[in-house]
mmCIF file of C-alpha atoms and ligand atoms in Angstrom:
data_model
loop_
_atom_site.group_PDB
_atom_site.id
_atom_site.type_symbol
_atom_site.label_atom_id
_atom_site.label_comp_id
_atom_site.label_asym_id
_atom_site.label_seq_id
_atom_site.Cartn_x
_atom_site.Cartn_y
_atom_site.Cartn_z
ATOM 1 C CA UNK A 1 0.000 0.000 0.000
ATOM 2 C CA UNK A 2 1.242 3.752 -0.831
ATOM 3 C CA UNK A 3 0.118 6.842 -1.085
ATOM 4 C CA UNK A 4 0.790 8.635 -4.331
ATOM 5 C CA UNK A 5 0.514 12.782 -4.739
ATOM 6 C CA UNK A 6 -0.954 14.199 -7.620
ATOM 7 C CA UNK A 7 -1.212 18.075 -8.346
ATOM 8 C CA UNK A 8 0.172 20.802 -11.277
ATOM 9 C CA UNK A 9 1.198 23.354 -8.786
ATOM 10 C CA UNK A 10 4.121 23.974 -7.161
ATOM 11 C CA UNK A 11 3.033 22.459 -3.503
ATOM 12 C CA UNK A 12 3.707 19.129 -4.224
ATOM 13 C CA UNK A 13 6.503 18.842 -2.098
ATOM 14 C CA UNK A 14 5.368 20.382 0.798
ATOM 15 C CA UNK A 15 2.437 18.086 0.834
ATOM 16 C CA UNK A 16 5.057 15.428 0.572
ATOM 17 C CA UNK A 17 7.237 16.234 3.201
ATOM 18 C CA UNK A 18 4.413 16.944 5.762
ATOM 19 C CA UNK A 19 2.689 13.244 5.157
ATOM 20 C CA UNK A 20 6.158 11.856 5.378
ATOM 21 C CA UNK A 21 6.569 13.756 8.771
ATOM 22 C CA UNK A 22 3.163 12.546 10.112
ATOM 23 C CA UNK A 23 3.402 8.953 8.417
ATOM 24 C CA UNK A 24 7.674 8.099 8.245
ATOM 25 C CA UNK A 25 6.304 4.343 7.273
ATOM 26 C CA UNK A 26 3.733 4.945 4.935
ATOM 27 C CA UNK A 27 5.682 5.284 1.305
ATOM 28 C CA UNK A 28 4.457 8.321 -0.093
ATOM 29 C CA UNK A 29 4.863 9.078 -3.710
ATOM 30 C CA UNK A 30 5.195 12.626 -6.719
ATOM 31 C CA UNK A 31 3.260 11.323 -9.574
ATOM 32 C CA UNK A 32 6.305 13.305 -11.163
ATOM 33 C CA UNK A 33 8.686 10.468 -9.902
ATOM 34 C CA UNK A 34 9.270 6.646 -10.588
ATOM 35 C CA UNK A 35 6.918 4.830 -8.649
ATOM 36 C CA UNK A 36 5.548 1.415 -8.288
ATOM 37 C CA UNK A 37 1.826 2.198 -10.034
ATOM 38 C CA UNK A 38 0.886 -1.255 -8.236
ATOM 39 C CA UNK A 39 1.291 -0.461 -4.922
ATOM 40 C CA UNK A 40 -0.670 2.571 -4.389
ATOM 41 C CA UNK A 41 -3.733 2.436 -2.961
ATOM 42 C CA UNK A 42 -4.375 5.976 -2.342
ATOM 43 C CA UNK A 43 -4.512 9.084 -4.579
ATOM 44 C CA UNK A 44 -4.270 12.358 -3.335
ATOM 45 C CA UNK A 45 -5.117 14.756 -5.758
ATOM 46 C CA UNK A 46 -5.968 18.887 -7.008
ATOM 47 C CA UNK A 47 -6.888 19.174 -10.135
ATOM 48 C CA UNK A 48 -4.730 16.286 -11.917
ATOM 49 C CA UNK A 49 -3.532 16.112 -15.161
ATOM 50 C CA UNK A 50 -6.130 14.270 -17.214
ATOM 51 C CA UNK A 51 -5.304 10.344 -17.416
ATOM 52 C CA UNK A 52 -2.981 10.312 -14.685
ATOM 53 C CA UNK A 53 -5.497 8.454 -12.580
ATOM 54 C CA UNK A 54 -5.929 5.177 -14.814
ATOM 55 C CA UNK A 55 -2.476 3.901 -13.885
ATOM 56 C CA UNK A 56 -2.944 2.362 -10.763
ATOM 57 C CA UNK A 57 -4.374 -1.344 -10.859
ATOM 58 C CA UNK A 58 -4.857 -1.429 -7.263
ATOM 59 C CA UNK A 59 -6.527 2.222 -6.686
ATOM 60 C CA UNK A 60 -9.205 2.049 -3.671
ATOM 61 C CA UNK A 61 -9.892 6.245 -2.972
ATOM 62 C CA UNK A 62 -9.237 9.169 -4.605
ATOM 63 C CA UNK A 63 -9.122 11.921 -2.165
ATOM 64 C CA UNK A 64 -9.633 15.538 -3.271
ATOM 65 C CA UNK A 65 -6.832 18.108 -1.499
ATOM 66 C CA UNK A 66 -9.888 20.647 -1.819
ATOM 67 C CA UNK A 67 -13.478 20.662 -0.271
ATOM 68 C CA UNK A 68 -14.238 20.189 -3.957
ATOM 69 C CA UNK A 69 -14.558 17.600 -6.408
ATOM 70 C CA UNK A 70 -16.111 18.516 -9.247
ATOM 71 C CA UNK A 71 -12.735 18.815 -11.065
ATOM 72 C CA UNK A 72 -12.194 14.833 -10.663
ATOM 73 C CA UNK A 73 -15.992 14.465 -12.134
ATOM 74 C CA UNK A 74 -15.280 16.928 -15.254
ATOM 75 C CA UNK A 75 -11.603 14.533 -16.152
ATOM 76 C CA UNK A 76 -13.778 11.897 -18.294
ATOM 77 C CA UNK A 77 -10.567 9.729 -17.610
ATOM 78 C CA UNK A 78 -11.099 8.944 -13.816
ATOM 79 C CA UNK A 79 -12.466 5.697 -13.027
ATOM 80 C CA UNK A 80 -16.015 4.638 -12.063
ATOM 81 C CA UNK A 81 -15.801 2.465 -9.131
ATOM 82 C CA UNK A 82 -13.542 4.092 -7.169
ATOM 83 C CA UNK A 83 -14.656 6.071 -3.854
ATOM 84 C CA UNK A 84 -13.538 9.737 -3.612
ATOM 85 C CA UNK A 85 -13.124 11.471 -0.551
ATOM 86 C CA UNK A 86 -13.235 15.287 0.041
ATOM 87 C CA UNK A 87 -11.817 17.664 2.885
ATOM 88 C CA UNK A 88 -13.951 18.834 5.490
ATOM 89 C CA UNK A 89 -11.942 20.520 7.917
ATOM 90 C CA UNK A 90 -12.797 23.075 10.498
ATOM 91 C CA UNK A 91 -9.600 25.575 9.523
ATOM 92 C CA UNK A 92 -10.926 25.258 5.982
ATOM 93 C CA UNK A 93 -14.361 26.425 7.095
ATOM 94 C CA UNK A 94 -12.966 29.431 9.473
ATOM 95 C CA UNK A 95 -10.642 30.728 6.553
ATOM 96 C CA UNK A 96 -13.939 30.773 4.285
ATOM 97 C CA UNK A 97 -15.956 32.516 6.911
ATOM 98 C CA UNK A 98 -13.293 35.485 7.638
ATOM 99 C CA UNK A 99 -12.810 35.826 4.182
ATOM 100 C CA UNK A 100 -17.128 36.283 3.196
ATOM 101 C CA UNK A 101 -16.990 38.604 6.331
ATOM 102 C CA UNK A 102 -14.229 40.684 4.954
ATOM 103 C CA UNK A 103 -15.483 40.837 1.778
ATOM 104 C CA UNK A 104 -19.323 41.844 3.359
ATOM 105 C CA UNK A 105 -17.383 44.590 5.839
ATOM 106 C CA UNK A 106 -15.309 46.312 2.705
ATOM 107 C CA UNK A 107 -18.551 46.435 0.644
ATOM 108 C CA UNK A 108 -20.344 48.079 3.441
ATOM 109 C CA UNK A 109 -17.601 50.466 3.829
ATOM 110 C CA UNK A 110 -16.721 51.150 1.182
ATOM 111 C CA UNK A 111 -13.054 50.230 1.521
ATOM 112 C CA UNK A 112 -12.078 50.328 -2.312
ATOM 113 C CA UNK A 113 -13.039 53.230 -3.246
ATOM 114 C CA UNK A 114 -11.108 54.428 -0.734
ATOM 115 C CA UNK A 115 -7.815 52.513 -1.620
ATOM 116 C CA UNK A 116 -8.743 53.751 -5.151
ATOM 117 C CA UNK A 117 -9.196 57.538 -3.817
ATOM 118 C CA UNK A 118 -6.010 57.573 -1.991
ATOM 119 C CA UNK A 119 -4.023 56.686 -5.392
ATOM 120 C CA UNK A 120 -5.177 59.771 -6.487
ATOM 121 C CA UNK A 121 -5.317 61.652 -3.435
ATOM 122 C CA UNK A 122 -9.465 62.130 -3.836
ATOM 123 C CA UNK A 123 -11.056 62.938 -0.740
ATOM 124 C CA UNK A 124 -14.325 61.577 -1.189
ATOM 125 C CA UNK A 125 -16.740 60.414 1.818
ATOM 126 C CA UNK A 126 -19.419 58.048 0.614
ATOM 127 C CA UNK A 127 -22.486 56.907 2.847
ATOM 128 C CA UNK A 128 -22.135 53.086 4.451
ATOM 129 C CA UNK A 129 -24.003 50.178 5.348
ATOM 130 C CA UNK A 130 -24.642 48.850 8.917
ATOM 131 C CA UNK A 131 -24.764 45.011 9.639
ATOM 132 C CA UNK A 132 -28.144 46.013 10.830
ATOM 133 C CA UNK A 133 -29.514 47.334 6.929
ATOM 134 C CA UNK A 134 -29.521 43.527 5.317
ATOM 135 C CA UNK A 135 -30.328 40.073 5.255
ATOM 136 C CA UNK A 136 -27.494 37.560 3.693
ATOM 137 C CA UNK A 137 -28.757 34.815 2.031
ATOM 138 C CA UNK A 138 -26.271 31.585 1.816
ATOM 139 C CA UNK A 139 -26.846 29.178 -0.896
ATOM 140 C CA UNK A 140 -25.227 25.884 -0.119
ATOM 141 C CA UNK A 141 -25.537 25.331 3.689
ATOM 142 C CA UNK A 142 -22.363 22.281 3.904
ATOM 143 C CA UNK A 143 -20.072 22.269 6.727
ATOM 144 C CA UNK A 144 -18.389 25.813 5.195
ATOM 145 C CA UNK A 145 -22.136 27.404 4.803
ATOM 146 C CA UNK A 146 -22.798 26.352 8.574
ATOM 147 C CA UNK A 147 -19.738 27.512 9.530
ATOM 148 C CA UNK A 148 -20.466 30.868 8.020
ATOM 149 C CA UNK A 149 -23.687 31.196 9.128
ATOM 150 C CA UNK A 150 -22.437 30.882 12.716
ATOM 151 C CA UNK A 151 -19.901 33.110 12.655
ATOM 152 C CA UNK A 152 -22.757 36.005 11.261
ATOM 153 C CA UNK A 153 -24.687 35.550 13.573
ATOM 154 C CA UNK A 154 -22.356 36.166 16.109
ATOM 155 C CA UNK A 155 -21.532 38.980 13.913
ATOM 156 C CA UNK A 156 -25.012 40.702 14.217
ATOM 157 C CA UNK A 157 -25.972 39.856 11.237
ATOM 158 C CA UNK A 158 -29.423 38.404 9.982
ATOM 159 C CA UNK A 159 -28.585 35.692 8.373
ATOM 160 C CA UNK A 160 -30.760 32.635 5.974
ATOM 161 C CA UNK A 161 -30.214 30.066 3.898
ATOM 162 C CA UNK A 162 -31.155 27.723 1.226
ATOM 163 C CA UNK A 163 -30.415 24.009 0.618
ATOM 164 C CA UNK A 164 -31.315 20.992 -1.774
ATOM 165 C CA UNK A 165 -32.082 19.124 1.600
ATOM 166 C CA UNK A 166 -34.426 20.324 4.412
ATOM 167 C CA UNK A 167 -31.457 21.202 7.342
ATOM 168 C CA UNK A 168 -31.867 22.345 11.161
ATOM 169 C CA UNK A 169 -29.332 24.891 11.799
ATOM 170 C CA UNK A 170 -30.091 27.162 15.247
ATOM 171 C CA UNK A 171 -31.029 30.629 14.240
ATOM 172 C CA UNK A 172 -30.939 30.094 10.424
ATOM 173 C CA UNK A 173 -34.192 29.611 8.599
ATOM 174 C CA UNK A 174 -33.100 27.361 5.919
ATOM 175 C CA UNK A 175 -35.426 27.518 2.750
ATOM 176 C CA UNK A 176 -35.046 24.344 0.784
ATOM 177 C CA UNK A 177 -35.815 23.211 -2.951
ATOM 178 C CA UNK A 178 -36.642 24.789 -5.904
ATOM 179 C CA UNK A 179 -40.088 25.359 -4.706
ATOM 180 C CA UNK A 180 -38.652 27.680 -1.855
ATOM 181 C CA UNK A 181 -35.920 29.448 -3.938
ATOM 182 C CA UNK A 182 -37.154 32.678 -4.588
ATOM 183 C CA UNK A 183 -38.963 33.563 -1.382
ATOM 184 C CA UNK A 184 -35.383 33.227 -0.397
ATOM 185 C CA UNK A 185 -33.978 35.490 -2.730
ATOM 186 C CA UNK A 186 -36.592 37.824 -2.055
ATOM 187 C CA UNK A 187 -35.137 37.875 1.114
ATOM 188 C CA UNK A 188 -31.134 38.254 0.218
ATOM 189 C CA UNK A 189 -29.679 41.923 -0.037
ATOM 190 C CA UNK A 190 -26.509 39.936 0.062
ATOM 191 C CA UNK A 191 -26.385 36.880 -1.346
ATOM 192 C CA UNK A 192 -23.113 34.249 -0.947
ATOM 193 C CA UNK A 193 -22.927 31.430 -3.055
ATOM 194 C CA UNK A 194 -20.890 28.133 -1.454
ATOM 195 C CA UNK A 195 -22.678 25.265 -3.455
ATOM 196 C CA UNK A 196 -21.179 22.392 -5.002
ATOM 197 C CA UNK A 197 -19.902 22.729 -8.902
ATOM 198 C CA UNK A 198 -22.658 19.338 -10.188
ATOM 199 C CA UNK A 199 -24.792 19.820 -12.998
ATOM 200 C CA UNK A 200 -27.481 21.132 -11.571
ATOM 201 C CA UNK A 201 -26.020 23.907 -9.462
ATOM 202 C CA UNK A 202 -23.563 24.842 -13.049
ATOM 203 C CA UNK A 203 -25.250 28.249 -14.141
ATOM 204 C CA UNK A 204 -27.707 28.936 -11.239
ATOM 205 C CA UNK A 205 -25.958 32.854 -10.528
ATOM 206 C CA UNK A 206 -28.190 34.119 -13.685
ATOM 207 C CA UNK A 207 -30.500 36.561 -14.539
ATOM 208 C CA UNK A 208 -33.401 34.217 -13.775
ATOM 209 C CA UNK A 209 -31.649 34.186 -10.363
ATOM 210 C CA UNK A 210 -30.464 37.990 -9.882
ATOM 211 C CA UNK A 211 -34.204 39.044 -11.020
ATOM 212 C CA UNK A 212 -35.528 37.311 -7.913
ATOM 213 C CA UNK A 213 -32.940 39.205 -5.760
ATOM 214 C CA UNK A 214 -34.270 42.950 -4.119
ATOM 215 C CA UNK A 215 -32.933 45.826 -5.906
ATOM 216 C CA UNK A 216 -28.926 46.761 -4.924
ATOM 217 C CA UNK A 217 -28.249 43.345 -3.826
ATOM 218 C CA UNK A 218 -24.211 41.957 -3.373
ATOM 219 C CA UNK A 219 -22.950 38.766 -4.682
ATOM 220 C CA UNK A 220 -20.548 36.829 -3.130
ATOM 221 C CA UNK A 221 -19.311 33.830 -5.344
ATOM 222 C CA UNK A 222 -16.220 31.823 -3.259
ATOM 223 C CA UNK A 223 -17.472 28.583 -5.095
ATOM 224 C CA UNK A 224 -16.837 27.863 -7.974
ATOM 225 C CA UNK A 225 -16.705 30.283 -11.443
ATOM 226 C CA UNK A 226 -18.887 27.224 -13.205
ATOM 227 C CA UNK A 227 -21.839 28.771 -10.725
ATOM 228 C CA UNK A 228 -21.845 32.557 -12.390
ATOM 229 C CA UNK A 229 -23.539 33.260 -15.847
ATOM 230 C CA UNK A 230 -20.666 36.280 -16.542
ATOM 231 C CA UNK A 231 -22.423 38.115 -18.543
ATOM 232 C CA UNK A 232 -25.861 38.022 -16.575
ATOM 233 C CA UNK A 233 -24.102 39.208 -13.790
ATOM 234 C CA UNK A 234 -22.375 42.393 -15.641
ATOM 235 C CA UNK A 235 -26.208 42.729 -17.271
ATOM 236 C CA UNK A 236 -27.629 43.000 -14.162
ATOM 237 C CA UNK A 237 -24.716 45.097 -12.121
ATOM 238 C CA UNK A 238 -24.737 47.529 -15.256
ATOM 239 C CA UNK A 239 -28.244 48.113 -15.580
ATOM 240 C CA UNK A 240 -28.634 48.841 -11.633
ATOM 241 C CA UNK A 241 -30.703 46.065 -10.174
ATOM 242 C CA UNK A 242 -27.392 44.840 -8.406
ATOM 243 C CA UNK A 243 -25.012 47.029 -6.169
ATOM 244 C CA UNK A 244 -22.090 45.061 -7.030
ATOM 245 C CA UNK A 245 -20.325 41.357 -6.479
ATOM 246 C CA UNK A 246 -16.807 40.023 -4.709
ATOM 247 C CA UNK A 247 -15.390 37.412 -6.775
ATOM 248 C CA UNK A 248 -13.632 34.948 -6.083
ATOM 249 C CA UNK A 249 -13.447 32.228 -8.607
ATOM 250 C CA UNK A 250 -13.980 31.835 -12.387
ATOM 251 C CA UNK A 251 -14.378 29.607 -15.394
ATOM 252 C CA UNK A 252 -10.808 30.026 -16.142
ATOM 253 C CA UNK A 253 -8.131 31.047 -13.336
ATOM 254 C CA UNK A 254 -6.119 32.802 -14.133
ATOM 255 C CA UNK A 255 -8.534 35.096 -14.904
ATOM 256 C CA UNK A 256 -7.733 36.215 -18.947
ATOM 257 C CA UNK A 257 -6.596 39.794 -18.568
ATOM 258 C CA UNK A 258 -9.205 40.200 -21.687
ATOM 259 C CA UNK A 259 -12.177 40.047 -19.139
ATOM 260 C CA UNK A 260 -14.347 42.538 -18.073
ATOM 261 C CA UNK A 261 -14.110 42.252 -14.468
ATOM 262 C CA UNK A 262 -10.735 42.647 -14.009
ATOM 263 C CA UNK A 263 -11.436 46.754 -14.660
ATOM 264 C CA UNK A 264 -15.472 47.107 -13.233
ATOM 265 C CA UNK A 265 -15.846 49.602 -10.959
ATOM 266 C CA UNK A 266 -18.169 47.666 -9.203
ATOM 267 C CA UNK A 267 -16.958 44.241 -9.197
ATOM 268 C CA UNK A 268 -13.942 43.054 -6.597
ATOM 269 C CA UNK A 269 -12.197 40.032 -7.715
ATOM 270 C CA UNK A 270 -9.554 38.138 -6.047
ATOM 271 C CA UNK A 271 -7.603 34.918 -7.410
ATOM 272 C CA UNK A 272 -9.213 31.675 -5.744
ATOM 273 C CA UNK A 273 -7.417 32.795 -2.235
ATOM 274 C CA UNK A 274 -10.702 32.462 -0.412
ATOM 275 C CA UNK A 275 -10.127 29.343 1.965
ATOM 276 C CA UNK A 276 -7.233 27.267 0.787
ATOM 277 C CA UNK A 277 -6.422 24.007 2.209
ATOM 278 C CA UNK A 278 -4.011 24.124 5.166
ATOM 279 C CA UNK A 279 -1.917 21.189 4.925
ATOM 280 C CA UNK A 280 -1.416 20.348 8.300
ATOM 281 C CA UNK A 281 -4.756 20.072 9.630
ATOM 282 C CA UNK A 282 -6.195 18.231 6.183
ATOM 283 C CA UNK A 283 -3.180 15.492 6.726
ATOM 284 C CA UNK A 284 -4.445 13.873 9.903
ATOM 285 C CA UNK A 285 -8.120 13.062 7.397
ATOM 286 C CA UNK A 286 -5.685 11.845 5.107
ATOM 287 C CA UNK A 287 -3.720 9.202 6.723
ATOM 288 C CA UNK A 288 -7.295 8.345 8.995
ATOM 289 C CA UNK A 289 -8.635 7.505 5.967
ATOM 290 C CA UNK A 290 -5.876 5.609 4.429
ATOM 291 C CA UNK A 291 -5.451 3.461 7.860
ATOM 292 C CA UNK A 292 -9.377 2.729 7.323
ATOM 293 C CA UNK A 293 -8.679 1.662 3.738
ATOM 294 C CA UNK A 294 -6.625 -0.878 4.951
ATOM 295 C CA UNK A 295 -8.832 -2.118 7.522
ATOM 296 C CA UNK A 296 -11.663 -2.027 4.723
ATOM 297 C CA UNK A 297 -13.702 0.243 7.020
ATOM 298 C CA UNK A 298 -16.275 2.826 5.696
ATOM 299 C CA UNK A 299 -14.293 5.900 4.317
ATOM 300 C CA UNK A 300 -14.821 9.285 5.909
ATOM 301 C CA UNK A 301 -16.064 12.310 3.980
ATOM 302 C CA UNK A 302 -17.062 10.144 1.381
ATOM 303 C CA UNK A 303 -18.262 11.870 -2.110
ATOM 304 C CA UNK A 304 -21.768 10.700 -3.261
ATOM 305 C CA UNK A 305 -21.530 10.100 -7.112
ATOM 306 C CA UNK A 306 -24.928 10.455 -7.815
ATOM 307 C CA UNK A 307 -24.975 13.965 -6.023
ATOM 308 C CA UNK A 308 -21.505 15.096 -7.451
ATOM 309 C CA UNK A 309 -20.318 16.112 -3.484
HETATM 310 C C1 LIG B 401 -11.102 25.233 -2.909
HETATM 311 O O1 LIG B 401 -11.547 25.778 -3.856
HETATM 312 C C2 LIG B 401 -11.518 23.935 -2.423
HETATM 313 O O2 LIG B 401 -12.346 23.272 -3.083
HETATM 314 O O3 LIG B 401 -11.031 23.527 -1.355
#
C-alpha cells in the first residue's frame, strides 16, 4: 500500500514532506517520480492532469486536497468504481468565513473606493451600510455554509439560507428546494454562493436568479466560477438592479486579462485565495482515511456520485 501525490502546482513537495513527517512508514509518492503504479492504494489529488489516474491497478480512494470535487468528475478519464473522498476541515471552514466577512465589511464600507481615492489623493466620503440594513442569504448550507452562518450571527448579522435538503441549523431559517428558492432570494440583499460545482447547481448565478434578488443586492461567489452566468451578472450590475459582487473564482483562473471584471468599478475580484487548504490540519483526514482503507472500514467524507459532493 502507498500513497501517491498528484497536483500541477508547485506544492507538491510540501504536501510530501508533511505526510512523510506525520506517516515516516507509509511510502508516499510525486506522480512526477518513478513509482511502483501497483502499490498505491491511495490518490491524493488537485486538479490532476487528465489520465494520470488510470495507472494504478490497485486504486481504492481518490481523495480531493480541496473541499471540492467537481474537477475529478469533469476529467472523463477517472475511473467509475472508485470512492472519492473530500476535505472537510474546520480551519478550511474558518478561513472561508473570515474571508465572506471581509469581503461583506469592505462592501459596506466602502473600503475600495477608498484605496482607489487615496491613489489619487481624492477625498471623497461616501455613505455606508450597517450590519443592521440587510439580510445575507447563503446558498449551499455544507459544513463551510454552517460555519459561516455561525460566525454572522455572532456577527449581528441576519442571516438565511437555502439548501437541496431540508437542514436544522439554530437561528438560520433554511429555505429548501426549488419550490422555496425565490422567497429566499426575495429575502437576500446579500447573497453568498458556497454550493457544489454538479450539474445542476452549473449556471444557477443568472438573470433568472439575480431578477428574484431585491434591488442593490451583493454577490458573493467563493465557489466555484462554473456557478456565475458572466455576462448576466455584468447585465444585471450595469443596468442597476445589483449594487455590485466580490469574486472569487472563475471559469478560467487565471482570470484572462481580456475580461471585463478585471477593470469594473463595481466588481472586486480576487484569485481563488478564499479558503485554501491548510496542509497540516487536512493530513491527519488523510492518513485516517488511508489506515481505514486498509482495515476495509467505511471511508470518511465520502463523495456521493450520484450527487456530485
Ligand atoms: C477550494 O476551492 C476547495 O475546493 O477547497
Amino acid at each position: 500500500m502507498a500513497i501517491v501525490i498528484i497536483r500541477q502546482d508547485n506544492k507538491i513537495d510540501s504536501w510530501k514532506k508533511a505526510l512523510k513527517a506525520n506517516a515516516p512508514d507509509i511510502p508516499i509518492y510525486s506522480y512526477l517520480e518513478e513509482h511502483p503504479k501497483e502499490e498505491i492504494t491511495l490518490a491524493c489529488v488537485w486538479k490532476q492532469p487528465v489520465d494520470s489516474l488510470t495507472q494504478y491497478p490497485n486504486l481504492k480512494c481518490i481523495a480531493s486536497l480541496g473541499a471540492g470535487v467537481d474537477f475529478i468528475f469533469k476529467d472523463q478519464s477517472v475511473p467509475e468504481n472508485i470512492p472519492i473522498t473530500r476535505v472537510v476541515d474546520p480551519v478550511l471552514a474558518s478561513d472561508m468565513s473570515e474571508f465572506v466577512l471581509a469581503l461583506i465589511l469592505n462592501y459596506f464600507k466602502n473600503l475600495n473606493n477608498y484605496r482607489t481615492d487615496q491613489m489619487k489623493k481624492v477625498w471623497y466620503p461616501q455613505e455606508y451600510k450597517r450590519i443592521s440594513d440587510v439580510t445575507v442569504g447563503i446558498m449551499g448550507m455544507g459544513a463551510l455554509g454552517e460555519k459561516l452562518a455561525e460566525d454572522l450571527i455572532k456577527n449581528r448579522f441576519e442571516v438565511i439560507g437555502w439548501a437541496t435538503s431540508p437542514k436544522n441549523i439554530p437561528g438560520v431559517e433554511v429555505y429548501n428546494g426549488d419550490k422555496e428558492k425565490n422567497t429566499f432570494l426575495s429575502r437576500s440583499n446579500i447573497l453568498v454562493c458556497l454550493l457544489p460545482l454538479t450539474r445542476q447547481t452549473t449556471g444557477i448565478l443568472n438573470n433568472k436568479l439575480f431578477k428574484e434578488l431585491p434591488k442593490q443586492s451583493y454577490v458573493i461567489n467563493v465557489a466555484r466560477g462554473g456557478h456565475l452566468v458572466d455576462e448576466d451578472l455584468l447585465e444585471y450590475i450595469n443596468n442597476g438592479h445589483l449594487a455590485g459582487a466580490g469574486l472569487d473564482v472563475f471559469h478560467e483562473e487565471p482570470l484572462s486579462v481580456e475580461h471585463p471584471f478585471w477593470t469594473h468599478p463595481k466588481i472586486h475580484i480576487t484569485p481563488h485565495v478564499a479558503s485554501v487548504s491548510d496542509i497540516e490540519s487536512v493530513i491527519p483526514q488523510l492518513l485516517e482515511n488511508y489506515g481505514r482503507l486498509k482495515e476495509g472500514l467505511p471511508l470518511n467524507n465520502a463523495v456521493n456520485r450520484e450527487k456530485g459532493y
